[in-house]
Short mmCIF file of N, CA and C in Angstrom, two decimals:
data_model
loop_
_atom_site.label_atom_id
_atom_site.label_comp_id
_atom_site.label_asym_id
_atom_site.label_seq_id
_atom_site.Cartn_x
_atom_site.Cartn_y
_atom_site.Cartn_z
N MET Z 1 106.31 84.23 185.68
CA MET Z 1 105.54 84.22 184.41
C MET Z 1 104.39 83.15 184.61
N GLU Z 2 103.31 83.45 183.86
CA GLU Z 2 102.18 82.45 183.97
C GLU Z 2 102.11 81.67 182.57
N VAL Z 3 101.36 80.72 182.61
CA VAL Z 3 101.12 79.96 181.38
C VAL Z 3 99.58 79.83 181.04
N ASP Z 4 99.18 79.49 179.87
CA ASP Z 4 97.82 79.30 179.53
C ASP Z 4 97.19 78.20 180.43
N GLU Z 5 97.91 77.05 180.48
CA GLU Z 5 97.30 75.93 181.18
C GLU Z 5 98.44 75.27 182.02
N PRO Z 6 98.37 75.42 183.34
CA PRO Z 6 99.41 74.76 184.20
C PRO Z 6 99.24 73.29 184.11
N LEU Z 7 100.31 72.58 184.39
CA LEU Z 7 100.22 71.19 184.49
C LEU Z 7 99.55 70.82 185.90
N ILE Z 8 98.51 70.09 185.93
CA ILE Z 8 97.95 69.74 187.23
C ILE Z 8 98.22 68.28 187.61
N ILE Z 9 98.73 68.12 188.80
CA ILE Z 9 99.05 66.67 189.31
C ILE Z 9 98.42 66.59 190.71
N PRO Z 10 98.15 65.33 191.11
CA PRO Z 10 97.72 65.09 192.49
C PRO Z 10 98.89 64.99 193.51
N VAL Z 11 98.65 65.45 194.78
CA VAL Z 11 99.62 65.34 195.82
C VAL Z 11 99.78 63.89 196.27
N ASP Z 12 100.99 63.63 196.75
CA ASP Z 12 101.21 62.30 197.32
C ASP Z 12 100.92 61.12 196.33
N THR Z 13 101.19 61.38 195.18
CA THR Z 13 100.99 60.36 194.01
C THR Z 13 102.25 60.30 193.18
N ARG Z 14 102.74 59.20 192.91
CA ARG Z 14 103.91 59.13 191.87
C ARG Z 14 103.42 59.34 190.58
N VAL Z 15 104.07 60.38 189.95
CA VAL Z 15 103.72 60.86 188.62
C VAL Z 15 104.82 60.68 187.65
N ARG Z 16 104.50 60.17 186.51
CA ARG Z 16 105.50 59.86 185.41
C ARG Z 16 105.20 60.84 184.24
N PHE Z 17 106.29 61.56 183.96
CA PHE Z 17 106.20 62.49 182.87
C PHE Z 17 106.79 61.87 181.54
N LEU Z 18 106.11 62.12 180.46
CA LEU Z 18 106.64 61.75 179.20
C LEU Z 18 107.02 63.05 178.46
N ILE Z 19 108.27 63.18 178.16
CA ILE Z 19 108.76 64.54 177.73
C ILE Z 19 109.24 64.43 176.31
N THR Z 20 108.78 65.32 175.39
CA THR Z 20 109.20 65.28 173.90
C THR Z 20 109.00 66.76 173.49
N ALA Z 21 109.40 67.05 172.34
CA ALA Z 21 109.19 68.33 171.70
C ALA Z 21 108.72 68.27 170.20
N ASN Z 22 108.07 69.28 169.77
CA ASN Z 22 107.64 69.30 168.41
C ASN Z 22 108.58 69.98 167.44
N ASP Z 23 109.43 70.87 168.00
CA ASP Z 23 110.26 71.74 167.06
C ASP Z 23 111.75 71.56 167.25
N VAL Z 24 112.24 71.93 168.38
CA VAL Z 24 113.76 71.94 168.68
C VAL Z 24 113.97 71.33 170.03
N ILE Z 25 115.19 71.05 170.39
CA ILE Z 25 115.41 70.56 171.66
C ILE Z 25 115.14 71.61 172.82
N HIS Z 26 114.42 71.22 173.77
CA HIS Z 26 114.09 72.02 174.91
C HIS Z 26 114.59 71.26 176.11
N SER Z 27 114.60 71.83 177.33
CA SER Z 27 114.88 71.10 178.53
C SER Z 27 113.93 71.52 179.63
N TRP Z 28 113.10 70.49 180.08
CA TRP Z 28 112.05 70.77 181.00
C TRP Z 28 112.63 70.72 182.49
N TRP Z 29 112.45 71.76 183.11
CA TRP Z 29 113.12 71.85 184.49
C TRP Z 29 112.30 72.41 185.55
N VAL Z 30 112.00 71.72 186.56
CA VAL Z 30 111.33 72.06 187.69
C VAL Z 30 112.06 71.86 189.05
N PRO Z 31 112.87 72.75 189.51
CA PRO Z 31 113.89 72.50 190.56
C PRO Z 31 113.36 71.93 191.74
N ASP Z 32 112.08 72.26 192.24
CA ASP Z 32 111.58 71.71 193.43
C ASP Z 32 111.27 70.21 193.28
N PHE Z 33 111.17 69.70 192.07
CA PHE Z 33 110.94 68.28 191.83
C PHE Z 33 112.17 67.57 191.53
N ALA Z 34 113.35 68.34 191.50
CA ALA Z 34 114.56 67.77 191.15
C ALA Z 34 114.60 67.09 189.80
N ILE Z 35 113.96 67.74 188.79
CA ILE Z 35 113.75 67.18 187.42
C ILE Z 35 114.38 68.18 186.46
N LYS Z 36 115.22 67.71 185.61
CA LYS Z 36 115.65 68.54 184.42
C LYS Z 36 115.92 67.49 183.33
N GLN Z 37 115.00 67.48 182.39
CA GLN Z 37 114.95 66.40 181.36
C GLN Z 37 114.85 67.09 179.90
N ASP Z 38 115.71 66.67 179.04
CA ASP Z 38 115.63 67.18 177.71
C ASP Z 38 114.40 66.73 176.97
N ALA Z 39 113.81 67.63 176.21
CA ALA Z 39 112.62 67.35 175.37
C ALA Z 39 113.21 67.36 173.96
N ILE Z 40 113.32 66.21 173.29
CA ILE Z 40 113.84 66.17 172.03
C ILE Z 40 112.79 65.67 170.97
N PRO Z 41 112.74 66.41 169.81
CA PRO Z 41 111.79 65.94 168.71
C PRO Z 41 112.10 64.48 168.34
N GLY Z 42 111.02 63.79 168.36
CA GLY Z 42 111.05 62.33 167.85
C GLY Z 42 111.46 61.39 168.85
N PHE Z 43 111.79 61.89 170.14
CA PHE Z 43 112.06 60.91 171.31
C PHE Z 43 111.29 61.22 172.44
N ILE Z 44 110.97 60.18 173.31
CA ILE Z 44 110.28 60.41 174.45
C ILE Z 44 111.22 60.06 175.66
N ASN Z 45 111.41 61.09 176.49
CA ASN Z 45 112.16 60.81 177.62
C ASN Z 45 111.22 60.77 178.81
N THR Z 46 111.68 60.20 179.92
CA THR Z 46 110.73 60.05 181.14
C THR Z 46 111.38 60.74 182.30
N ALA Z 47 110.50 61.15 183.14
CA ALA Z 47 110.89 61.51 184.58
C ALA Z 47 109.81 61.29 185.52
N TRP Z 48 110.08 61.14 186.75
CA TRP Z 48 109.20 60.87 187.87
C TRP Z 48 109.19 61.87 188.95
N THR Z 49 108.15 62.11 189.63
CA THR Z 49 108.09 62.89 190.81
C THR Z 49 107.01 62.39 191.74
N ARG Z 50 107.08 62.87 193.02
CA ARG Z 50 105.96 62.68 193.85
C ARG Z 50 105.99 63.97 194.77
N ALA Z 51 105.00 64.80 194.56
CA ALA Z 51 104.95 66.03 195.35
C ALA Z 51 104.27 65.80 196.61
N GLU Z 52 104.88 66.19 197.67
CA GLU Z 52 104.33 65.82 199.05
C GLU Z 52 103.45 67.01 199.66
N GLU Z 53 103.53 68.20 198.91
CA GLU Z 53 102.80 69.22 199.36
C GLU Z 53 102.02 69.93 198.16
N THR Z 54 100.72 70.47 198.41
CA THR Z 54 100.12 71.11 197.37
C THR Z 54 100.60 72.49 197.21
N GLY Z 55 100.42 73.06 196.08
CA GLY Z 55 100.93 74.28 195.76
C GLY Z 55 101.35 74.54 194.34
N ILE Z 56 101.96 75.64 194.07
CA ILE Z 56 102.43 76.08 192.67
C ILE Z 56 103.92 75.89 192.56
N TYR Z 57 104.37 75.14 191.56
CA TYR Z 57 105.86 74.93 191.52
C TYR Z 57 106.23 75.40 190.08
N ARG Z 58 107.28 76.16 190.11
CA ARG Z 58 107.69 76.75 188.84
C ARG Z 58 109.02 76.27 188.40
N GLY Z 59 109.14 76.31 187.02
CA GLY Z 59 110.39 75.95 186.41
C GLY Z 59 110.56 76.75 185.02
N ASN Z 60 111.38 76.28 184.19
CA ASN Z 60 111.61 76.88 182.93
C ASN Z 60 112.32 75.96 182.05
N CYS Z 61 112.36 76.34 180.64
CA CYS Z 61 113.11 75.63 179.83
C CYS Z 61 114.61 76.08 179.93
N THR Z 62 115.57 75.27 179.99
CA THR Z 62 116.88 75.61 180.35
C THR Z 62 117.91 75.60 179.02
N LYS Z 63 117.17 75.30 177.95
CA LYS Z 63 118.03 75.18 176.59
C LYS Z 63 117.89 76.64 175.93
N LEU Z 64 118.87 77.16 175.29
CA LEU Z 64 118.84 78.33 174.46
C LEU Z 64 118.14 77.79 173.18
N CYS Z 65 116.83 77.73 173.13
CA CYS Z 65 116.22 77.01 172.05
C CYS Z 65 115.55 77.81 170.93
N GLY Z 66 115.62 79.16 171.13
CA GLY Z 66 115.13 79.99 169.99
C GLY Z 66 114.77 81.35 170.52
N LYS Z 67 114.22 82.14 169.78
CA LYS Z 67 113.99 83.68 170.17
C LYS Z 67 113.11 83.86 171.31
N ASN Z 68 112.09 82.83 171.57
CA ASN Z 68 111.26 83.01 172.67
C ASN Z 68 111.57 82.11 173.90
N HIS Z 69 112.91 81.78 173.98
CA HIS Z 69 113.42 80.94 175.17
C HIS Z 69 113.03 81.58 176.33
N GLY Z 70 113.21 82.87 176.53
CA GLY Z 70 113.02 83.52 177.76
C GLY Z 70 111.57 83.53 178.23
N PHE Z 71 110.67 83.10 177.38
CA PHE Z 71 109.19 82.98 177.74
C PHE Z 71 108.71 81.63 177.71
N MET Z 72 109.50 80.73 178.24
CA MET Z 72 108.99 79.30 178.24
C MET Z 72 109.04 78.73 179.72
N PRO Z 73 108.07 79.42 180.48
CA PRO Z 73 107.94 79.05 181.89
C PRO Z 73 107.18 77.62 181.95
N VAL Z 74 107.58 76.96 183.03
CA VAL Z 74 106.78 75.67 183.47
C VAL Z 74 105.93 76.00 184.76
N VAL Z 75 104.76 75.77 184.71
CA VAL Z 75 103.99 75.92 185.98
C VAL Z 75 103.32 74.63 186.26
N VAL Z 76 103.57 74.01 187.48
CA VAL Z 76 102.91 72.75 187.88
C VAL Z 76 102.09 73.18 189.07
N LYS Z 77 100.77 72.83 189.14
CA LYS Z 77 99.87 72.99 190.23
C LYS Z 77 99.61 71.62 190.88
N VAL Z 78 100.07 71.41 192.05
CA VAL Z 78 99.82 70.26 192.87
C VAL Z 78 98.56 70.43 193.72
N VAL Z 79 97.55 69.56 193.54
CA VAL Z 79 96.27 69.72 194.22
C VAL Z 79 95.90 68.36 195.00
N GLU Z 80 94.90 68.49 195.89
CA GLU Z 80 94.45 67.35 196.58
C GLU Z 80 93.96 66.36 195.58
N LYS Z 81 93.81 65.13 195.97
CA LYS Z 81 93.37 64.05 194.96
C LYS Z 81 91.93 64.28 194.58
N ASP Z 82 91.08 64.71 195.48
CA ASP Z 82 89.66 64.96 195.04
C ASP Z 82 89.60 65.98 194.01
N GLU Z 83 90.34 67.14 194.22
CA GLU Z 83 90.39 68.20 193.27
C GLU Z 83 90.88 67.79 191.95
N TYR Z 84 91.93 66.97 191.87
CA TYR Z 84 92.53 66.37 190.69
C TYR Z 84 91.50 65.42 189.99
N ASN Z 85 90.83 64.67 190.78
CA ASN Z 85 89.78 63.88 190.05
C ASN Z 85 88.71 64.70 189.38
N ASP Z 86 88.23 65.69 190.15
CA ASP Z 86 87.31 66.66 189.56
C ASP Z 86 87.88 67.36 188.34
N TRP Z 87 89.07 67.78 188.35
CA TRP Z 87 89.69 68.42 187.22
C TRP Z 87 89.77 67.42 185.98
N VAL Z 88 90.03 66.09 186.22
CA VAL Z 88 90.11 65.19 185.10
C VAL Z 88 88.74 65.07 184.56
N LEU Z 89 87.68 64.89 185.47
CA LEU Z 89 86.37 64.71 184.93
C LEU Z 89 85.95 65.95 184.11
N ALA Z 90 86.36 67.13 184.57
CA ALA Z 90 85.90 68.40 183.83
C ALA Z 90 86.62 68.35 182.48
N LYS Z 91 87.87 67.91 182.34
CA LYS Z 91 88.60 67.92 181.13
C LYS Z 91 87.95 66.81 180.15
N LYS Z 92 87.51 65.69 180.70
CA LYS Z 92 86.81 64.72 179.81
C LYS Z 92 85.52 65.28 179.28
N GLU Z 93 84.72 65.96 180.13
CA GLU Z 93 83.57 66.69 179.60
C GLU Z 93 83.82 67.68 178.55
N GLU Z 94 84.85 68.47 178.83
CA GLU Z 94 85.31 69.47 177.85
C GLU Z 94 85.71 68.85 176.47
N ALA Z 95 86.28 67.64 176.44
CA ALA Z 95 86.68 67.02 175.32
C ALA Z 95 85.40 66.34 174.54
N ILE Z 96 84.48 65.91 175.28
CA ILE Z 96 83.31 65.52 174.73
C ILE Z 96 82.63 66.59 174.03
N LYS Z 97 82.42 67.72 174.72
CA LYS Z 97 81.76 68.94 174.08
C LYS Z 97 82.47 69.42 172.83
N LEU Z 98 83.89 69.42 172.84
CA LEU Z 98 84.65 69.78 171.71
C LEU Z 98 84.41 68.81 170.52
N ALA Z 99 84.38 67.51 170.87
CA ALA Z 99 84.04 66.57 169.73
C ALA Z 99 82.63 66.72 169.15
N GLU Z 100 81.72 67.15 170.00
CA GLU Z 100 80.37 67.49 169.51
C GLU Z 100 80.29 68.61 168.52
N LEU Z 101 81.25 69.53 168.67
CA LEU Z 101 81.31 70.68 167.77
C LEU Z 101 81.55 70.35 166.33
N THR Z 102 82.21 69.18 166.12
CA THR Z 102 82.42 68.86 164.60
C THR Z 102 81.09 68.46 164.01
N GLU Z 103 80.09 68.17 164.70
CA GLU Z 103 78.76 67.88 164.20
C GLU Z 103 77.90 69.14 163.94
N LYS Z 104 78.17 70.24 164.50
CA LYS Z 104 77.52 71.41 164.47
C LYS Z 104 77.65 72.10 163.01
N GLU Z 105 76.53 72.59 162.57
CA GLU Z 105 76.41 73.48 161.42
C GLU Z 105 76.85 74.89 161.72
N TRP Z 106 78.02 75.28 161.26
CA TRP Z 106 78.57 76.53 161.60
C TRP Z 106 78.23 77.65 160.60
N SER Z 107 77.82 78.85 160.94
CA SER Z 107 77.63 79.84 160.03
C SER Z 107 79.12 80.56 159.83
N LEU Z 108 79.25 81.20 158.75
CA LEU Z 108 80.51 81.87 158.46
C LEU Z 108 80.91 82.81 159.54
N ALA Z 109 80.01 83.56 160.11
CA ALA Z 109 80.19 84.50 161.20
C ALA Z 109 80.76 83.80 162.38
N GLU Z 110 80.16 82.68 162.81
CA GLU Z 110 80.46 81.92 164.01
C GLU Z 110 81.96 81.33 163.79
N LEU Z 111 82.12 80.83 162.61
CA LEU Z 111 83.43 80.21 162.35
C LEU Z 111 84.55 81.22 162.25
N THR Z 112 84.32 82.42 161.77
CA THR Z 112 85.20 83.51 161.64
C THR Z 112 85.52 83.96 163.04
N GLN Z 113 84.48 84.13 163.91
CA GLN Z 113 84.73 84.57 165.25
C GLN Z 113 85.63 83.65 166.05
N ARG Z 114 85.25 82.36 165.95
CA ARG Z 114 86.10 81.28 166.65
C ARG Z 114 87.57 81.40 166.05
N GLY Z 115 87.70 81.56 164.73
CA GLY Z 115 89.04 81.62 164.17
C GLY Z 115 89.85 82.74 164.62
N GLU Z 116 89.21 83.82 164.89
CA GLU Z 116 89.92 85.02 165.40
C GLU Z 116 90.55 84.65 166.79
N GLY Z 117 89.66 83.94 167.54
CA GLY Z 117 90.26 83.64 168.87
C GLY Z 117 91.47 82.61 168.81
N VAL Z 118 91.24 81.64 167.93
CA VAL Z 118 92.29 80.59 167.75
C VAL Z 118 93.60 81.34 167.23
N TYR Z 119 93.48 82.26 166.34
CA TYR Z 119 94.59 83.09 165.80
C TYR Z 119 95.22 83.81 166.90
N GLN Z 120 94.57 84.47 167.72
CA GLN Z 120 94.95 85.30 168.81
C GLN Z 120 95.82 84.40 169.82
N LYS Z 121 95.27 83.23 170.08
CA LYS Z 121 96.07 82.36 171.06
C LYS Z 121 97.13 81.67 170.51
N ASN Z 122 97.20 81.34 169.18
CA ASN Z 122 98.26 80.43 168.61
C ASN Z 122 99.08 81.08 167.53
N CYS Z 123 98.68 82.17 166.82
CA CYS Z 123 99.40 82.45 165.66
C CYS Z 123 100.03 83.85 165.72
N PHE Z 124 99.42 84.87 166.44
CA PHE Z 124 99.74 86.09 166.40
C PHE Z 124 101.18 86.42 166.82
N ALA Z 125 101.71 85.62 167.74
CA ALA Z 125 103.03 85.91 168.18
C ALA Z 125 104.03 85.85 167.11
N CYS Z 126 103.86 85.04 166.14
CA CYS Z 126 104.88 85.00 164.99
C CYS Z 126 104.36 85.85 163.75
N HIS Z 127 103.05 85.64 163.50
CA HIS Z 127 102.49 86.28 162.27
C HIS Z 127 101.87 87.63 162.55
N GLN Z 128 101.93 88.10 163.79
CA GLN Z 128 101.39 89.44 164.08
C GLN Z 128 99.93 89.50 164.05
N MET Z 129 99.33 90.44 164.87
CA MET Z 129 97.86 90.55 164.88
C MET Z 129 97.29 91.03 163.37
N ASN Z 130 98.04 91.72 162.66
CA ASN Z 130 97.63 92.20 161.47
C ASN Z 130 97.92 91.32 160.28
N GLY Z 131 98.48 90.19 160.67
CA GLY Z 131 98.79 89.12 159.58
C GLY Z 131 100.11 89.48 158.74
N GLU Z 132 100.70 90.47 158.99
CA GLU Z 132 101.92 90.88 158.21
C GLU Z 132 103.17 90.13 158.55
N GLY Z 133 103.16 89.34 159.57
CA GLY Z 133 104.37 88.52 159.94
C GLY Z 133 105.62 89.28 160.26
N LEU Z 134 106.68 88.61 160.32
CA LEU Z 134 107.98 89.23 160.50
C LEU Z 134 108.91 88.59 159.46
N PRO Z 135 108.76 88.89 158.22
CA PRO Z 135 109.56 88.19 157.12
C PRO Z 135 111.01 88.52 157.43
N PRO Z 136 112.00 87.59 156.97
CA PRO Z 136 111.57 86.36 156.22
C PRO Z 136 111.34 85.10 157.14
N ILE Z 137 111.63 85.26 158.49
CA ILE Z 137 111.41 84.05 159.35
C ILE Z 137 109.89 83.69 159.57
N PHE Z 138 108.92 84.70 159.78
CA PHE Z 138 107.52 84.44 159.96
C PHE Z 138 106.82 85.15 158.78
N PRO Z 139 106.51 84.49 157.83
CA PRO Z 139 105.93 85.13 156.63
C PRO Z 139 104.56 85.73 156.85
N ALA Z 140 104.19 86.71 156.04
CA ALA Z 140 102.94 87.38 156.12
C ALA Z 140 101.82 86.39 155.67
N LEU Z 141 100.75 86.43 156.41
CA LEU Z 141 99.56 85.59 156.01
C LEU Z 141 98.45 86.47 155.33
N ALA Z 142 98.43 87.74 155.65
CA ALA Z 142 97.46 88.64 155.04
C ALA Z 142 97.77 88.67 153.61
N GLY Z 143 96.73 88.27 152.75
CA GLY Z 143 96.80 88.40 151.33
C GLY Z 143 97.71 87.39 150.71
N SER Z 144 98.28 86.42 151.40
CA SER Z 144 99.16 85.43 150.81
C SER Z 144 98.37 84.50 149.93
N ASP Z 145 99.00 83.91 148.93
CA ASP Z 145 98.38 82.90 148.02
C ASP Z 145 97.79 81.69 148.74
N ILE Z 146 98.60 81.18 149.76
CA ILE Z 146 98.24 79.98 150.46
C ILE Z 146 96.92 80.31 151.34
N VAL Z 147 96.96 81.35 151.95
CA VAL Z 147 95.75 81.75 152.76
C VAL Z 147 94.49 82.03 151.93
N MET Z 148 94.79 82.79 150.77
CA MET Z 148 93.70 83.20 149.96
C MET Z 148 93.12 82.10 148.94
N PHE Z 149 93.99 81.21 148.47
CA PHE Z 149 93.58 80.32 147.44
C PHE Z 149 93.87 78.93 147.50
N ASP Z 150 94.66 78.49 148.56
CA ASP Z 150 95.04 77.04 148.63
C ASP Z 150 94.78 76.62 149.98
N LYS Z 151 93.56 76.25 150.27
CA LYS Z 151 93.06 75.79 151.61
C LYS Z 151 93.73 74.43 151.94
N ASP Z 152 93.92 73.63 150.88
CA ASP Z 152 94.55 72.25 151.11
C ASP Z 152 95.97 72.42 151.68
N ARG Z 153 96.71 73.39 151.06
CA ARG Z 153 98.13 73.51 151.45
C ARG Z 153 98.09 74.21 152.86
N ASN Z 154 97.11 75.08 153.14
CA ASN Z 154 96.92 75.72 154.36
C ASN Z 154 96.75 74.68 155.55
N VAL Z 155 95.94 73.78 155.26
CA VAL Z 155 95.64 72.61 156.19
C VAL Z 155 96.88 71.91 156.41
N GLU Z 156 97.60 71.56 155.32
CA GLU Z 156 98.83 70.68 155.38
C GLU Z 156 99.80 71.46 156.21
N ILE Z 157 100.04 72.68 156.12
CA ILE Z 157 100.96 73.40 156.90
C ILE Z 157 100.57 73.37 158.41
N LEU Z 158 99.35 73.57 158.72
CA LEU Z 158 98.86 73.38 160.04
C LEU Z 158 99.06 72.08 160.61
N MET Z 159 98.86 71.05 159.91
CA MET Z 159 98.97 69.68 160.26
C MET Z 159 100.42 69.18 160.52
N GLU Z 160 101.27 69.59 159.53
CA GLU Z 160 102.65 69.07 159.54
C GLU Z 160 103.70 70.18 159.84
N GLY Z 161 103.27 71.36 159.85
CA GLY Z 161 104.41 72.31 160.06
C GLY Z 161 105.18 72.43 158.74
N VAL Z 162 106.17 73.31 158.77
CA VAL Z 162 107.05 73.46 157.67
C VAL Z 162 108.45 73.09 158.01
N GLN Z 163 109.02 71.96 157.31
CA GLN Z 163 110.34 71.51 157.66
C GLN Z 163 111.35 72.62 157.37
N GLY Z 164 112.37 72.77 158.34
CA GLY Z 164 113.41 73.70 158.14
C GLY Z 164 112.96 75.14 158.38
N ALA Z 165 111.83 75.29 159.00
CA ALA Z 165 111.26 76.71 159.33
C ALA Z 165 110.77 76.70 160.73
N ALA Z 166 110.41 77.77 161.22
CA ALA Z 166 109.90 78.06 162.59
C ALA Z 166 108.47 77.47 162.78
N MET Z 167 107.76 77.26 161.71
CA MET Z 167 106.33 76.87 161.70
C MET Z 167 106.28 75.30 162.20
N GLN Z 168 105.71 75.22 163.40
CA GLN Z 168 105.62 73.87 164.00
C GLN Z 168 104.19 73.25 163.49
N SER Z 169 104.01 71.95 163.81
CA SER Z 169 102.78 71.35 163.56
C SER Z 169 101.87 71.72 164.60
N PHE Z 170 100.57 71.90 164.27
CA PHE Z 170 99.59 72.21 165.18
C PHE Z 170 98.51 71.02 165.28
N ALA Z 171 98.81 69.77 164.64
CA ALA Z 171 98.00 68.68 164.53
C ALA Z 171 97.56 68.22 166.00
N ASN Z 172 98.40 68.25 166.90
CA ASN Z 172 98.09 67.73 168.32
C ASN Z 172 97.70 68.92 169.27
N GLN Z 173 97.56 70.13 168.73
CA GLN Z 173 97.25 71.29 169.53
C GLN Z 173 95.87 71.88 169.18
N LEU Z 174 95.48 71.73 167.89
CA LEU Z 174 94.17 72.38 167.52
C LEU Z 174 93.21 71.24 167.26
N SER Z 175 91.98 71.45 167.55
CA SER Z 175 90.91 70.50 167.14
C SER Z 175 90.55 70.74 165.72
N GLU Z 176 89.81 69.76 165.18
CA GLU Z 176 89.47 69.93 163.78
C GLU Z 176 88.60 71.30 163.61
N VAL Z 177 87.73 71.59 164.56
CA VAL Z 177 86.95 72.79 164.46
C VAL Z 177 87.83 74.04 164.45
N ASP Z 178 88.82 74.03 165.40
CA ASP Z 178 89.67 75.16 165.48
C ASP Z 178 90.48 75.31 164.25
N MET Z 179 90.96 74.18 163.71
CA MET Z 179 91.67 74.24 162.43
C MET Z 179 90.86 74.89 161.30
N ALA Z 180 89.68 74.37 161.18
CA ALA Z 180 88.63 74.94 160.12
C ALA Z 180 88.45 76.43 160.37
N ALA Z 181 88.30 76.75 161.67
CA ALA Z 181 88.03 78.20 162.03
C ALA Z 181 89.11 79.07 161.68
N VAL Z 182 90.30 78.65 161.99
CA VAL Z 182 91.56 79.52 161.80
C VAL Z 182 91.79 79.78 160.31
N ILE Z 183 91.50 78.84 159.44
CA ILE Z 183 91.80 79.09 158.08
C ILE Z 183 90.63 79.69 157.29
N THR Z 184 89.51 79.97 157.97
CA THR Z 184 88.30 80.62 157.41
C THR Z 184 88.58 82.04 157.17
#
């Protein structure tokens, strides 16, 4: 299985992983690195590795952590140091461009189009493409009072998640622009 963004690390370099979770206990496992570490909400566990060969290394979550447990692959791409440095530079430039988007004057059409992309990437697995959800676990968004009339509560849910429910916080996953776009 593939992932949206593989973890990129440099070859022949000692790498420290800080492992935590937003929702439930997971267990981060990459057998070729001899690492299996629990990811626990509210705690940070550490693990170390030093990959001696470039390539793709695969693992998975080893905890039965929820309905999507079978779809939690781990993909680590080990690259040469020069390629890693180029990747870091590109990510920094990407972050600068993303920060600049907060200054842009967005038209409703632009924001709506961006919001559709954010929804497809982050929301539809639970709330479905049509927004009707899978009640009672994943409530419908289409026509709901929170979506239609209470933007402040909508932002609060995106930022903090919903305690005791499957809805996790997206505060560290979505930019301000993407949050504004997805609630538009």
